[in-house]
XYZ file of C-alpha atoms in Angstrom:
709
model
C 73.352 143.286 101.138
C 73.845 140.481 98.351
C 77.775 140.192 99.782
C 77.024 139.724 103.575
C 74.488 137.446 102.812
C 76.252 135.393 101.334
C 79.866 135.565 103.414
C 76.892 134.738 106.876
C 76.937 131.860 104.589
C 80.139 130.735 104.108
C 80.726 131.525 108.070
C 77.966 129.301 108.557
C 79.225 126.881 106.576
C 83.639 127.439 108.879
C 83.506 125.472 111.503
C 83.496 122.214 110.128
C 87.024 123.030 108.272
C 88.125 123.182 112.223
C 89.329 119.117 112.591
C 92.106 120.197 110.524
C 93.389 123.879 112.108
C 95.855 124.198 113.882
C 98.644 126.680 114.617
C 102.285 125.772 116.233
C 104.377 128.138 118.408
C 100.997 127.894 121.332
C 99.956 126.648 123.922
C 98.228 123.744 123.395
C 98.473 124.064 119.553
C 95.954 121.542 118.177
C 92.700 122.733 120.786
C 93.276 125.779 121.425
C 92.947 127.669 118.497
C 90.088 125.160 117.245
C 88.228 126.401 120.472
C 89.092 130.242 119.145
C 88.174 129.698 115.725
C 84.516 128.399 116.961
C 83.977 131.239 119.253
C 85.696 133.684 116.104
C 83.517 132.420 113.742
C 80.220 132.501 116.078
C 80.868 136.108 116.450
C 80.884 136.871 113.412
C 78.179 134.658 112.213
C 76.020 136.032 114.377
C 76.698 139.861 114.139
C 75.748 139.560 110.615
C 72.746 137.552 111.339
C 71.888 140.691 113.584
C 72.054 142.819 110.274
C 70.607 140.530 108.031
C 67.687 140.164 109.930
C 66.917 143.523 111.321
C 68.816 144.078 107.202
C 64.913 142.492 105.766
C 66.082 139.724 105.167
C 63.802 136.279 105.210
C 64.319 132.911 107.527
C 63.266 130.420 108.271
C 60.956 131.782 112.284
C 58.368 129.580 111.716
C 60.833 126.169 113.259
C 61.011 127.740 115.839
C 56.913 126.755 117.054
C 58.575 123.375 117.584
C 58.906 122.767 120.969
C 62.131 120.911 120.420
C 64.105 123.803 119.100
C 64.050 125.421 122.883
C 65.792 122.105 124.159
C 69.478 124.507 123.163
C 68.701 127.395 125.116
C 66.817 125.528 128.400
C 69.709 124.259 128.570
C 71.829 126.967 128.123
C 69.906 128.986 130.812
C 70.021 125.884 133.308
C 73.798 125.956 132.650
C 74.416 129.729 133.534
C 72.130 129.434 136.755
C 73.953 126.698 137.733
C 77.557 127.986 137.465
C 75.692 131.484 139.336
C 75.026 129.724 141.832
C 78.131 127.238 141.520
C 82.039 127.461 142.730
C 83.475 130.253 140.449
C 80.989 131.978 137.978
C 84.063 133.510 135.850
C 86.138 130.493 135.222
C 82.550 128.521 134.564
C 81.883 130.749 131.920
C 85.636 131.006 130.612
C 87.561 127.625 131.227
C 91.275 126.861 129.766
C 93.581 127.020 127.443
C 93.913 122.781 127.494
C 89.141 122.148 127.233
C 88.531 125.693 125.480
C 85.012 124.452 126.908
C 82.935 126.642 129.545
C 79.296 128.249 129.395
C 81.244 130.235 126.451
C 82.286 127.774 124.274
C 78.116 125.936 125.359
C 76.602 129.805 124.051
C 78.197 129.756 120.663
C 77.291 125.647 119.879
C 73.916 127.015 120.805
C 73.493 130.114 118.830
C 74.884 128.268 115.909
C 71.984 125.187 116.213
C 69.876 128.231 116.022
C 71.484 129.886 113.086
C 71.190 126.717 111.243
C 67.751 125.977 111.741
C 66.302 129.951 110.551
C 69.039 129.603 107.594
C 68.838 126.089 106.750
C 67.303 124.746 102.890
C 68.272 121.573 101.351
C 70.856 122.831 98.855
C 72.655 124.396 102.562
C 71.547 121.427 104.062
C 73.653 119.015 101.595
C 76.476 121.212 100.786
C 76.558 121.519 104.467
C 77.034 117.754 105.091
C 79.458 117.193 102.181
C 82.050 119.890 103.274
C 81.945 117.347 106.808
C 82.609 114.345 104.954
C 86.077 116.212 102.687
C 86.805 117.369 105.877
C 86.509 113.895 107.805
C 88.140 112.121 104.415
C 91.150 114.500 105.412
C 91.362 114.237 108.729
C 91.225 110.125 107.662
C 94.522 110.452 105.456
C 96.399 112.580 107.757
C 95.450 109.923 110.889
C 97.259 107.608 108.643
C 99.186 109.479 107.235
C 100.857 110.548 110.840
C 101.275 106.695 111.796
C 103.066 105.684 109.088
C 105.889 108.928 110.167
C 105.894 106.387 113.611
C 106.701 103.730 112.614
C 108.884 104.732 109.750
C 110.545 107.050 111.103
C 109.914 109.538 107.724
C 109.826 112.660 110.581
C 107.429 114.369 107.685
C 108.411 118.072 109.066
C 104.041 119.145 108.086
C 102.765 115.972 110.273
C 102.508 116.856 113.584
C 104.690 114.489 115.813
C 102.757 111.978 118.233
C 103.575 109.535 121.528
C 101.452 106.391 121.018
C 98.516 106.955 119.799
C 97.221 108.487 117.036
C 95.498 111.859 117.782
C 95.738 113.560 114.002
C 94.895 117.729 114.256
C 92.962 117.408 116.795
C 96.365 116.351 118.885
C 94.246 113.690 121.490
C 93.631 110.323 120.124
C 90.195 110.271 122.725
C 88.953 113.775 120.462
C 90.683 112.402 117.490
C 87.520 108.661 117.645
C 84.479 111.004 118.686
C 84.220 113.633 115.475
C 85.659 110.457 112.687
C 83.000 108.404 114.806
C 80.158 110.810 114.381
C 82.255 112.433 110.409
C 82.098 108.209 109.423
C 78.297 108.053 108.775
C 77.589 111.927 107.235
C 80.571 110.413 104.511
C 78.452 108.126 104.292
C 75.080 110.466 104.115
C 76.584 111.693 100.878
C 78.237 109.224 98.641
C 75.873 109.375 96.165
C 75.598 113.329 96.333
C 79.168 112.655 93.876
C 79.648 111.737 90.930
C 82.921 110.141 89.109
C 86.437 110.779 91.003
C 84.548 112.536 93.947
C 82.497 109.856 94.341
C 85.098 107.525 94.490
C 87.413 109.413 96.403
C 85.090 109.911 99.537
C 84.132 106.060 99.419
C 88.134 106.193 100.114
C 88.165 107.990 102.975
C 85.201 107.282 104.714
C 86.875 104.108 105.010
C 90.669 106.365 106.013
C 87.639 108.030 108.531
C 87.873 104.307 110.220
C 91.342 103.163 109.713
C 92.134 105.865 112.072
C 90.066 105.139 113.876
C 90.985 101.348 114.793
C 94.677 103.835 115.056
C 93.143 106.151 117.806
C 92.696 103.034 119.529
C 89.933 104.913 121.337
C 87.295 101.971 122.775
C 84.678 103.916 123.365
C 84.001 104.697 119.628
C 85.468 100.541 118.827
C 82.922 99.535 121.114
C 80.648 102.576 119.728
C 81.430 101.443 115.650
C 80.641 97.563 116.852
C 77.442 97.793 118.500
C 76.269 99.427 115.256
C 77.497 96.951 113.538
C 75.847 94.054 115.065
C 72.924 95.944 115.045
C 72.755 96.247 111.200
C 73.495 93.098 110.968
C 71.047 91.728 112.742
C 68.530 94.198 111.628
C 68.946 93.284 107.745
C 69.066 89.348 108.913
C 65.083 90.099 109.966
C 63.855 92.537 107.905
C 65.297 91.807 104.489
C 64.792 89.485 102.020
C 66.989 87.702 99.151
C 70.929 87.799 98.511
C 71.245 91.110 101.103
C 69.616 88.492 104.356
C 71.751 85.350 103.131
C 74.449 88.363 103.342
C 73.586 89.984 106.926
C 73.109 85.867 108.390
C 76.472 85.174 106.449
C 77.582 88.075 108.197
C 76.080 87.631 111.851
C 77.963 84.002 112.314
C 81.119 85.076 111.099
C 81.077 88.237 114.028
C 80.164 85.177 116.347
C 82.738 83.088 114.822
C 84.791 86.364 115.247
C 84.094 87.028 119.279
C 84.054 82.919 120.630
C 88.117 84.213 118.686
C 88.429 86.947 120.677
C 87.662 85.352 123.360
C 89.532 82.631 123.954
C 92.800 83.929 122.257
C 91.957 87.749 124.415
C 95.095 86.533 126.255
C 97.720 86.106 122.942
C 96.232 89.301 121.653
C 96.039 91.630 124.400
C 99.289 91.341 123.925
C 99.561 91.604 120.412
C 101.638 95.484 118.974
C 98.537 96.585 117.675
C 96.936 99.115 119.519
C 93.015 98.727 118.192
C 92.719 95.324 119.297
C 95.542 95.311 122.561
C 93.495 97.918 123.714
C 90.173 95.675 123.489
C 90.961 92.525 124.553
C 92.024 93.960 127.615
C 89.297 95.576 129.255
C 88.036 94.437 131.879
C 87.265 95.430 135.033
C 91.057 94.322 137.091
C 92.332 96.897 133.454
C 94.656 99.666 134.967
C 92.099 102.539 132.851
C 89.045 100.434 133.878
C 89.216 100.473 136.971
C 89.681 104.178 137.615
C 87.155 104.946 135.602
C 84.915 103.444 137.831
C 85.927 104.201 140.665
C 86.054 107.548 140.039
C 81.753 107.066 138.607
C 81.434 105.384 141.753
C 82.854 107.864 144.080
C 81.618 110.949 142.359
C 77.769 110.070 141.476
C 77.644 110.593 145.746
C 79.219 113.380 145.819
C 75.969 114.958 142.631
C 73.566 114.056 145.170
C 74.833 117.367 147.140
C 73.755 119.971 144.304
C 71.718 116.929 142.669
C 69.466 120.242 140.959
C 71.543 122.035 139.330
C 75.661 120.725 140.403
C 78.686 122.436 140.527
C 78.101 124.445 138.225
C 80.774 124.124 134.801
C 84.242 123.515 134.797
C 84.189 122.437 138.386
C 84.763 118.884 137.797
C 88.451 119.017 139.374
C 86.708 120.139 142.721
C 85.241 116.834 143.096
C 87.437 115.138 141.465
C 90.159 116.692 144.076
C 87.593 115.361 146.743
C 87.559 111.751 145.381
C 91.257 111.560 144.944
C 92.716 108.184 146.015
C 96.530 107.090 144.771
C 96.169 103.844 145.057
C 92.175 103.086 142.767
C 93.603 106.356 140.024
C 96.358 106.759 137.787
C 96.004 109.538 136.806
C 97.637 112.892 138.942
C 94.470 115.766 137.753
C 90.984 114.950 136.354
C 88.915 117.921 135.198
C 86.386 115.128 133.397
C 84.623 112.500 134.697
C 85.616 110.715 131.354
C 81.711 110.003 130.686
C 79.215 113.238 129.331
C 76.629 111.919 131.145
C 78.277 111.923 133.962
C 79.895 115.443 133.411
C 76.627 116.538 132.851
C 74.673 115.553 136.223
C 77.849 117.637 137.796
C 78.041 120.716 136.493
C 74.203 121.110 135.302
C 72.708 118.943 138.192
C 69.242 116.376 136.684
C 68.234 119.246 135.150
C 70.914 119.968 133.531
C 71.475 116.329 132.801
C 68.256 115.910 131.007
C 68.196 118.626 128.780
C 71.574 117.219 127.222
C 69.918 113.724 126.986
C 66.645 115.803 125.258
C 68.911 117.057 123.267
C 70.410 113.805 121.938
C 66.078 111.813 121.621
C 65.007 114.731 119.627
C 68.099 114.206 117.579
C 68.112 110.525 117.406
C 64.031 110.575 117.377
C 63.902 112.970 114.053
C 66.130 111.392 112.177
C 64.551 108.460 113.073
C 61.440 109.707 111.511
C 62.756 111.318 108.301
C 64.241 107.746 106.896
C 61.753 105.684 108.180
C 59.620 107.547 106.754
C 61.348 109.323 103.608
C 60.191 108.326 99.554
C 63.086 105.151 99.219
C 66.137 105.723 97.542
C 65.849 109.800 98.123
C 67.919 111.872 99.082
C 66.327 112.262 103.114
C 65.622 109.062 104.141
C 69.443 108.953 103.108
C 70.416 111.040 105.528
C 67.902 110.294 108.211
C 69.056 107.005 108.537
C 73.226 108.061 108.250
C 72.339 110.687 110.723
C 70.973 108.635 112.704
C 73.485 106.374 113.073
C 76.075 109.011 113.774
C 73.873 110.082 116.620
C 73.195 106.478 117.575
C 76.897 106.483 117.867
C 77.278 110.118 120.100
C 75.552 108.646 122.341
C 77.173 105.467 123.153
C 80.949 107.169 122.946
C 79.581 109.863 125.956
C 79.557 107.064 128.183
C 83.306 106.669 127.661
C 84.389 110.199 126.467
C 83.593 113.818 126.433
C 82.738 116.327 124.645
C 85.216 119.160 122.825
C 83.534 122.400 121.527
C 84.237 120.895 117.535
C 81.885 117.746 119.219
C 79.747 119.968 120.509
C 79.130 121.553 117.704
C 78.839 119.060 115.351
C 76.055 117.507 117.289
C 74.283 120.643 118.077
C 74.029 121.546 114.084
C 73.446 117.640 112.197
C 70.724 117.902 115.097
C 69.292 121.429 113.705
C 69.340 120.599 110.359
C 67.739 116.702 110.718
C 65.029 119.057 112.805
C 64.436 122.065 109.400
C 64.074 119.430 107.367
C 61.115 117.872 109.728
C 60.257 121.309 111.087
C 60.387 122.707 107.110
C 58.097 126.003 106.848
C 58.253 128.781 104.733
C 61.262 131.702 105.309
C 59.677 134.953 106.115
C 61.145 139.027 107.312
C 60.132 140.050 110.562
C 58.091 142.502 110.882
C 59.428 145.657 111.802
C 59.541 148.797 111.031
C 61.529 150.953 108.154
C 65.468 152.506 109.447
C 66.247 149.440 112.007
C 68.285 148.113 109.902
C 71.277 150.489 111.024
C 69.287 149.214 114.712
C 71.149 145.877 113.594
C 74.431 147.519 112.144
C 75.084 149.110 115.616
C 74.723 145.657 117.178
C 76.531 143.756 114.274
C 79.642 145.875 115.225
C 79.057 145.448 118.733
C 79.506 141.853 118.619
C 82.674 141.734 116.079
C 83.994 144.080 118.985
C 83.654 141.195 121.358
C 86.543 139.349 118.992
C 89.105 141.851 120.796
C 89.581 140.202 124.757
C 87.167 136.755 123.969
C 90.127 136.220 121.201
C 92.400 138.844 120.585
C 94.002 138.829 124.717
C 93.319 134.993 124.352
C 95.399 134.642 121.980
C 98.552 136.809 122.943
C 98.387 135.432 126.199
C 98.496 131.962 125.228
C 101.536 132.954 122.870
C 103.857 134.769 125.067
C 102.729 132.184 127.567
C 104.300 129.326 124.652
C 107.625 132.053 124.501
C 107.608 132.148 128.537
C 108.215 128.237 127.980
C 111.052 128.234 125.315
C 112.911 130.268 127.629
C 112.972 129.528 130.970
C 116.380 127.401 131.114
C 118.117 130.476 128.772
C 116.491 133.730 129.560
C 115.035 133.483 132.295
C 114.125 137.554 132.765
C 112.765 136.910 129.118
C 110.565 134.380 130.564
C 109.629 136.914 133.139
C 109.255 139.190 131.125
C 106.381 136.586 129.117
C 104.562 135.484 131.804
C 104.001 138.881 133.662
C 103.054 140.287 129.408
C 100.964 137.165 129.444
C 98.975 138.860 132.965
C 98.591 141.830 132.632
C 96.131 140.799 130.030
C 93.398 139.479 131.881
C 92.601 136.806 130.249
C 91.303 133.487 131.154
C 94.826 131.485 130.729
C 96.275 132.615 134.267
C 95.738 129.311 135.807
C 97.843 126.979 132.819
C 100.754 129.939 133.172
C 100.661 129.056 136.985
C 100.611 125.315 136.018
C 103.073 126.093 132.634
C 105.436 128.122 136.236
C 105.882 125.063 138.688
C 106.730 122.640 135.794
C 109.282 125.362 133.631
C 110.726 125.350 137.593
C 110.733 122.298 139.100
C 111.606 120.105 136.137
C 113.824 122.247 134.445
C 114.953 125.361 136.324
C 115.455 124.638 139.610
C 118.499 120.774 138.613
C 120.025 123.168 135.867
C 119.957 126.761 137.019
C 122.435 128.157 139.970
C 123.025 131.595 141.496
C 120.613 135.136 140.578
C 119.322 132.492 137.773
C 117.764 130.490 140.533
C 116.207 132.926 142.975
C 114.324 134.318 139.973
C 112.859 131.812 138.789
C 112.090 130.323 142.256
C 110.470 134.732 143.153
C 108.661 133.865 139.608
C 107.386 131.258 140.177
C 105.961 131.226 143.535
C 104.484 134.663 142.382
C 102.463 133.922 140.185
C 101.137 130.904 142.190
C 100.187 133.009 145.381
C 98.488 135.700 142.227
C 96.666 132.206 141.008
C 96.190 131.163 144.487
C 95.056 133.980 145.347
C 91.887 134.452 142.597
C 90.941 130.425 142.540
C 91.205 129.531 146.590
C 89.115 126.150 145.672
C 92.257 124.824 143.313
C 93.821 122.143 144.664
C 96.585 121.961 141.656
C 97.158 125.434 142.130
C 98.580 125.229 146.028
C 99.585 121.904 145.424
C 102.151 123.313 143.214
C 102.777 126.603 145.657
C 103.859 124.152 147.623
C 105.551 122.253 145.952
C 107.882 125.075 144.860
C 108.007 127.638 147.992
C 109.078 123.712 149.618
C 112.218 123.743 146.739
C 112.705 127.092 147.788
C 117.291 127.779 147.291
C 118.776 127.790 149.345
C 118.808 130.921 151.849
C 115.464 131.874 150.247
C 113.549 133.006 153.097
C 110.653 131.365 153.194
C 106.963 132.087 154.379
C 106.433 129.195 156.968
C 102.448 130.768 158.357
C 101.582 131.528 154.586
C 103.342 127.750 153.756
C 101.512 126.576 156.904
C 97.717 127.626 155.932
C 97.715 127.365 152.098
C 99.034 122.657 152.915
C 95.300 123.367 155.559
C 93.862 124.259 152.615
C 95.402 121.671 150.313
C 95.389 118.506 152.257
C 91.536 120.100 153.168
C 90.329 120.487 149.069
C 92.334 117.158 148.634
C 92.982 114.590 151.681
C 94.734 112.006 150.457
C 97.520 113.116 148.050
C 100.839 112.075 149.780
C 102.779 115.446 149.175
C 101.076 117.529 150.421
C 101.631 115.038 153.844
C 105.898 115.035 152.385
C 105.876 118.794 152.717
C 104.306 119.434 156.069
C 107.150 116.562 157.066
C 109.873 118.424 155.910
C 108.525 121.816 156.772
C 109.433 119.720 161.151
C 112.224 117.878 159.515
C 113.817 121.928 157.766
C 112.075 123.358 161.360
C 114.843 120.661 163.774
C 118.339 121.197 160.351
C 117.623 125.422 161.563
C 118.183 124.093 165.406
C 121.990 125.331 166.870
C 123.579 122.343 167.224
C 122.983 120.152 170.732
C 119.984 121.898 170.157
C 116.840 118.535 171.090
C 115.828 117.788 168.038
C 113.181 114.234 168.603
C 110.261 115.878 169.607
C 110.635 117.350 165.137
C 111.352 115.023 164.202
C 108.544 112.949 166.160
C 106.299 115.060 164.438
C 107.364 114.302 160.969
C 107.549 110.624 161.857
C 103.187 111.489 163.515
C 102.828 113.504 159.947
C 103.501 110.351 157.967
C 101.337 108.451 160.379
C 98.613 109.606 160.199
C 99.450 109.615 156.794
C 99.963 105.983 155.848
C 96.801 104.939 158.222
C 94.301 107.432 155.682
C 95.787 105.521 152.852
C 97.090 102.109 153.952
C 97.644 100.202 151.025
C 99.725 102.497 149.194
C 103.734 102.200 149.395
C 105.435 105.741 148.299
C 105.183 106.283 152.398
C 106.861 104.162 154.185
C 109.871 104.384 151.765
C 109.463 107.814 152.949
C 109.040 107.424 156.135
C 111.800 104.887 156.189
C 114.292 107.455 155.012
C 113.478 109.802 158.414
C 114.117 106.914 160.465
C 117.395 106.470 159.175
C 118.311 110.005 158.895
C 117.020 109.459 162.608
C 120.000 106.260 163.387
C 116.942 103.737 163.924
C 118.415 101.304 161.044
C 115.340 98.465 162.366
C 111.954 100.760 161.790
C 113.930 101.400 158.539
C 113.450 97.681 157.754
C 110.526 97.680 158.869
C 108.217 100.408 157.284
C 110.833 99.414 153.414
C 110.007 96.151 154.178
C 105.516 96.779 153.658
C 106.542 99.434 150.840
C 107.466 96.707 149.101
C 105.011 94.764 150.559
C 102.257 96.633 148.941
C 104.491 98.124 145.978
C 102.730 98.765 142.861
C 105.073 99.740 139.622
C 105.261 103.137 140.191
C 107.739 104.967 139.186
C 107.619 107.834 141.342
C 107.846 104.725 144.439
C 110.226 102.784 142.693
C 113.152 106.604 142.501
C 111.866 106.883 146.455
C 112.753 103.569 147.168
C 116.239 103.260 144.910
C 117.143 106.069 147.554
C 117.215 104.297 150.380
C 118.256 100.472 149.308
C 121.108 102.855 147.824
C 121.312 104.226 151.346
C 121.002 101.209 152.745
C 123.440 99.570 150.446
C 120.316 96.708 150.543
C 122.123 96.001 146.869
C 119.605 93.338 145.735
C 116.301 95.342 146.198
C 117.595 99.062 144.533
C 118.949 96.975 141.929
C 114.699 95.554 141.551
C 113.871 99.402 141.652
C 116.481 100.471 139.851
C 115.549 98.492 136.441
C 111.367 99.045 137.556
C 112.220 102.796 136.689
C 114.063 101.797 133.785
C 111.113 100.239 132.369
C 109.398 103.392 132.802
C 112.326 105.919 131.477
C 115.136 104.173 129.247
C 117.107 106.764 129.393
C 116.869 107.572 132.957
C 121.119 107.218 132.807
C 122.171 107.872 136.288
C 119.384 104.790 136.947
C 121.675 102.413 134.338
C 124.870 103.746 135.741
C 123.836 103.297 139.048
C 122.392 99.601 138.091
C 125.713 98.824 135.924
C 127.670 99.575 139.170
C 125.395 96.668 140.209
C 125.577 93.910 138.160
C 129.143 95.093 137.830
C 129.630 94.619 141.658
C 127.648 91.087 142.128
C 129.975 88.984 139.442
C 133.377 90.236 140.608
C 131.374 88.658 143.808
């Protein structure tokens, strides 16, 4: 019993190490291992707790009498009810490999909340916070090395490669900043608990965490820390006395001067080659990212009114996103989060779920604030209360612009559990159970451990097979096909991503690089996976569109089920009416039918059907440039040069810098030998793809032609 009790304590602490944990050789090597490990630790901790609690070990049961401790389980219950009445409970429960959230992760985080509440004493709390501080410090150091690795070109093998903003061991700059924003205040909370070299290391670690946040350049976290810094200066300026007040007032004056200088030189600062300054300076309603988010929030809010009480269920934000997607307003093509955690809760779990999420954050803020205000001056818990309060504010503010991962949600709930445990106090006690119940606990614990197989082992193996399938998709089509089939046969929640991968593998590389039997096998495998998935997830516009795009690029001589294709097209257009690809495919079907007619047959009607389809889409999204160039190409094929030129002119007039549109335009202008316009759009392509050799060659040819004339 004693050894199991010690093991239980360490398992409770283990998720604090997750930010440093990643595994190469998997799809999504940064986040998937973290999610699987969190779920594994949760199952093991719950199994050990069950055995210990029924075996006579004492826990702090009295703490459950405080009403705030019932918020997480109530939120979990609402989440399950919302998902049961939502679109697809299976996906709501499991989520995907990439995200790893869903009801399962929410269940594990909720379980950790209660395990911490029932277990934590002061020694455990101190050890737990110190561990978070050390892990956060190491994560900050890792980010610094990663950043130096990028700009020095050192290419250290033990550091994950990153392009653009650094993501550290989280693999994503926003996830990294969200975690470090809370870890920083935990580190500051425990500084006085350490001495000597450990104290100096944690001081350095806290600065590394701040530096990591700056290098990640996530505006939500940066703005949250700026807000907190300003609040602390104002508080100290109003409440303190003597030198402390003087320094606070000087800080306020200095901050005000910096703000004025910032707005005066905002334009030049937006071009500074340092992401934190550049991204803060570029914030405006016209910034592409900001305007895209604002449009998303504005359009999604009315959609929630159709299910305001319980929402659409976990993991179905993308369903609403597809309904309101507009390529002229949103720069990202696919979204499964709104980039606002509060809106995410409202969409998924309705007004009740959002209210409970806000109540959880409020409980964390109020309890930590009370610990700070009522604590004895210089006491450990007064210090903990202050810094955890600031950490909770950071979380609350940054979540207006980012969304949770399993790591940050877990950190929120366990820190909340720690402050509630301290505030509630109470003495530990043993459950009044009859003799022999320990063996019941052992049985339940063993049954819980068996859940590791479907929840951890099989998804891990499926994820590995998805990775190996990707590795060999050009060099060994048969192996890719076999690994994909093995992965799907495991029956995990990774099937959607197997389909996404099959689409990218086929359209991006197999189609241009493979020939003959290998290309046919690749096509058949991709269609098979996507058809299977679309049958299981008919609400997923992404799977439906990927299936259509693969079918539309079938190898020559391969039969395509046109009636099925038409059926899927109608459904995908209903699911996401403003996506242009579906309309292009619809037009291509008519063009393809015209091309199959025997010589001398009348094709005008079919070509006119394609023209009408494109015009219908242009009427739906009139300010989009790309369909004008698609229609111009069609007019060229019809021999109507005047109409083609008119559409191309409309396309150029509405053009906003975009790679796909530039490629469409180049095709048209090169066909019509309009070299000045072809040159303009080739230069556009090279701004997006500097290594595009074909575009560079065409541009060099045009430049040489201009010089010769």
